[in-house]
Amino acid sequence: MAKKRKWWSGLLVLSLVGVLFTGCSTNNTAGSSTNAPAATTAPAESATPDATEAPAADAPVDGGTLVTSTFSDIVNINPLMINDTSSGDVAQFVFAKLYNLDREGNVQAEDWSLAAALPEISEDGLTYTVKLKDTAKWSDGQPVIADDVVYTIETAKNPETGSPLTSAFDKVKSVEKVDDHTVKITMSQVYAPFLYALVQEIVPAHVLKDVKPAEMQKNAYGTDPAKTVTNGPWKWTAWKQGESHTLDADPNYWGTVKPHIAQVIYKIYADQNTEVQAIMKGDTDHISAIPVTQVEAVKADGKIDIIQKPGAQYEYVNFNFDGKNFPDGYGLFQGQKTRQAIAHALNRQGMVDNILKGVGALMNAPFLPDTWADPGDAAVNYDYNAETAKKLLAEDGWVADAKDGILVKDGHRFSFELQYNAGNSRREQVAAVIQQNLKDVGIEVKPKAIDFAAWIDQNVTPGKYQALLLAWSLNTPDPDAESIFSSKYFPPAGQNSGWYKNEKLDKLWVDGYSTVDQAKRKEIYKEVGKEISTDLPYVFLYQYGQAIGTGPRVHWAEEDAPEPSLGYGQFFHAIKWWVTE
Amino acid sequence: MTEYLIRRVLQSVLVIFLITILTFLLIHAAPGGPTQVMLAPGLTPEIFEQQAKNLGLDQPIHIQYFHWIGDLLQGDLGYTFKNHIAISDLLWPRIGNTIILMGAAWLVSLLIAIPWGIYNSTKVYGLSDQTASFISYLGFAMPTFWFGILLQQWLSLKLDWFPLSDMHTRGKEDSIADLFMHLVLPVTVLALGFLASYMKYARASMLEVLDQDYIRTARAKGVKERKVVFRHALRNALIPIITILGLDLPILVGGAALTENVFNWPGMGRWFVEMATAREYSALMAVTIVTAVMVVIGNLLADILYVVVDPRVKLGKQGGKAA
């Protein structure tokens, strides 16, 4: 399970205020500067992947402050403990990683990476040798050495730490220091996605080595700026709880590429609406999630550059295959044709067009469109066709009830509850569309919004629900998804919360990560795509994304523009950005 | 009087103690716990158990309660589960911010509502009274966040007279003038809400008193109208208003989540919602305690003010109110 996956938390995308008064757009956002060349930049038009509208790229200038913002405060930026996007955001600025991703999602040793070169992988695919740069330093002046890497991986692996990284390193058999700048990692089996686990921040062993693993979560490292020794271009100077973080360029930063921006303020707003107002006012320069409902209003304002492109996340309807969750133990989704019928009945393109305002791409398998593992036409595409759906349902033995038209089979009504998290307005709208679409073919859907914490605890983790509407956010570009579809990962221990079992797929997932040859892997995932889109443990809906907005003060060269398709891609190459007053 | 106060305070301590038990049980009865929010779902149950153990959440609830109350008695409000930050470091700044916002709104609304309500009671259904009625209805009917966004659109984004949100401009954290400018819009929104009810109370209370026999007697004696209103009626009319103000006192620390959201004010209302969603039990308990204390203080203050305002009320040695 090297892949770090997260349910796209309802807490993070929750917006308390459902209504925004968007009627008044105005050119008069005083308070933002006017002497910048970028002030004349036209609003971005659309989502063509390579034509991100870079604010005017004159020569970079050093100094100045970038205000970027979010709508929930960090929890802990200790890389061993990061488990929420805000903490991850701040870590992007203050920590260097062993390796970094390039725009296409390939692992690279960049100037700002701690590793000097790509890892040497042994013939048998079982050992990875990582060479560190000998120039890298912690903010307290100590060098970054092999001991730090060894300590980080060992502590992450230790279950007592309770680290969310545990699963990323669970196939590591041992990690040892060869010399001060060389680390050898030995795997217990060939596991191709492991390369992405090395796109990882590390912690300073000299600071933390005496902390008991069970005490790590309570340690001030990661929550107290004064005690958090970092190794990135900026350092964490101050945290005003619930309000803002101050990140100052570290004068002793070791990289040869130095950051232009002297200070980054990471500001916390109450919700997305407040944040959108703030960028229009010029109080913040950069926001990473403009709700789709407000993108038009922001565009109309004219000052804000918008990068709109689906990100590394997709939404789905998950069927539960455990009969215990249904009346009389009669699982409604057992028939393959029934599931296919539901896929045909849903107007997925309509959801993309109307709810996502076009910024989304249909998916038929759990692989992001246009990545190397995308099976393309090999996966079955279910077009929106109520007649086909009805036909398939009839073939599977469902008969419309004479009274209310709801389908019945063996005396069981086709009526189920579709759960999603309360407060997510997009999911609310999608659930309503699903309800309507399925009503058209004789299936009764009862959408139910549940408070996030209660939902995860009582339904998702134990696998107790009938169907759910949820999303996966993919932290690495690797296609391996064994941990959510294999029967090895049934609840409560695993993420296959719908109790889906398909022996052919179980085996294919293992094959998929047991070779490091990408051409071979591509073939295997094509096969996965075919099988999974036929058998449908989920109805895969669409890849979606949030619009990134940037004010007129922020500049970058085109090759350094934010990249929405990468995790934390809103800050892609921020080290090379600059601001003007 | 002193004895009465001591007795009341002791009673209050007992009540607060009972409230803590009840709240503790209720909070823990809510489904889902801090670990579900903290950890990525789907990690192995061992990790959840380990984390619960690290946090002391695996212990029986009465033991958890004793730990909590023991710490409280030593002045320790505890720590957040998710990142072990002292609750007191989070709570007090937020209370301060909230008192500034809510206090300002409350004062503004009182200063307008009470004199205006009194004036209107003397000229019922006059132009002023009608205007006040209209504003009251507006204040009751308009959702505060909507009104807030409306003000932001016009007075900040369009006209740029006031800052959009936050408490301070970055770099001007010590400037009172800057704070004042940031207060104007949220205070307007909140004060309109308060104004509506206080004005109604002041007017109704005055009208009731002005209808009493002793007022008629005073008027019949030929006392000047001004003196009737201010000397005879006002003091009596203020009594119910004081009760209401006393009961409203906890609002000063409780904050207003929606308004705080719209204006990004780092106050208690927002914080409470955040903490509830994250199942931060200690933080929620701290808010409960503070609110309970404010309720008690509010009631005490109201009782004391009765003595000042109402000559008939004396706090006797028996501790009751002697009419």
PDB file of C-alpha atoms in Angstrom, chain A residues 16 44 51 129 133 180 183 192 205 236 261 279 301 313 338 376 386 450 467 483 549-550 555:
ATOM      1  CA  LEU A  16     -20.719  26.846   5.522  1.00  0.00           C
ATOM      2  CA  ALA A  44      -7.839  33.070 -18.435  1.00  0.00           C
ATOM      3  CA  ALA A  51      -1.789  27.094 -22.139  1.00  0.00           C
ATOM      4  CA  THR A 129      20.172   3.131  -3.273  1.00  0.00           C
ATOM      5  CA  LYS A 133      23.555  15.901  -1.880  1.00  0.00           C
ATOM      6  CA  ASP A 180      26.868   9.775   5.468  1.00  0.00           C
ATOM      7  CA  VAL A 183      21.087   5.069   2.025  1.00  0.00           C
ATOM      8  CA  ALA A 192       6.934  -0.586  -8.416  1.00  0.00           C
ATOM      9  CA  ALA A 205      17.161  12.662  13.410  1.00  0.00           C
ATOM     10  CA  TRP A 236       8.417  28.642   9.530  1.00  0.00           C
ATOM     11  CA  ILE A 261       9.978  35.650  -2.656  1.00  0.00           C
ATOM     12  CA  ILE A 279      -8.702  37.549  -3.566  1.00  0.00           C
ATOM     13  CA  ASP A 301     -13.647  40.689 -12.215  1.00  0.00           C
ATOM     14  CA  GLN A 313      -8.996  13.305  -7.880  1.00  0.00           C
ATOM     15  CA  THR A 338     -27.779  -4.274 -12.615  1.00  0.00           C
ATOM     16  CA  GLY A 376      -8.481   4.586 -22.858  1.00  0.00           C
ATOM     17  CA  ALA A 386     -32.120   5.093 -19.963  1.00  0.00           C
ATOM     18  CA  ILE A 450     -24.039  12.730   7.154  1.00  0.00           C
ATOM     19  CA  ALA A 467     -24.091   2.966  -1.543  1.00  0.00           C
ATOM     20  CA  SER A 483      -5.713  -1.187  -1.408  1.00  0.00           C
ATOM     21  CA  GLY A 549      -6.767  31.861  -8.743  1.00  0.00           C
ATOM     22  CA  THR A 550      -3.808  34.216  -8.717  1.00  0.00           C
ATOM     23  CA  HIS A 555       4.535  36.129 -11.559  1.00  0.00           C
TER      24      HIS A 555
END
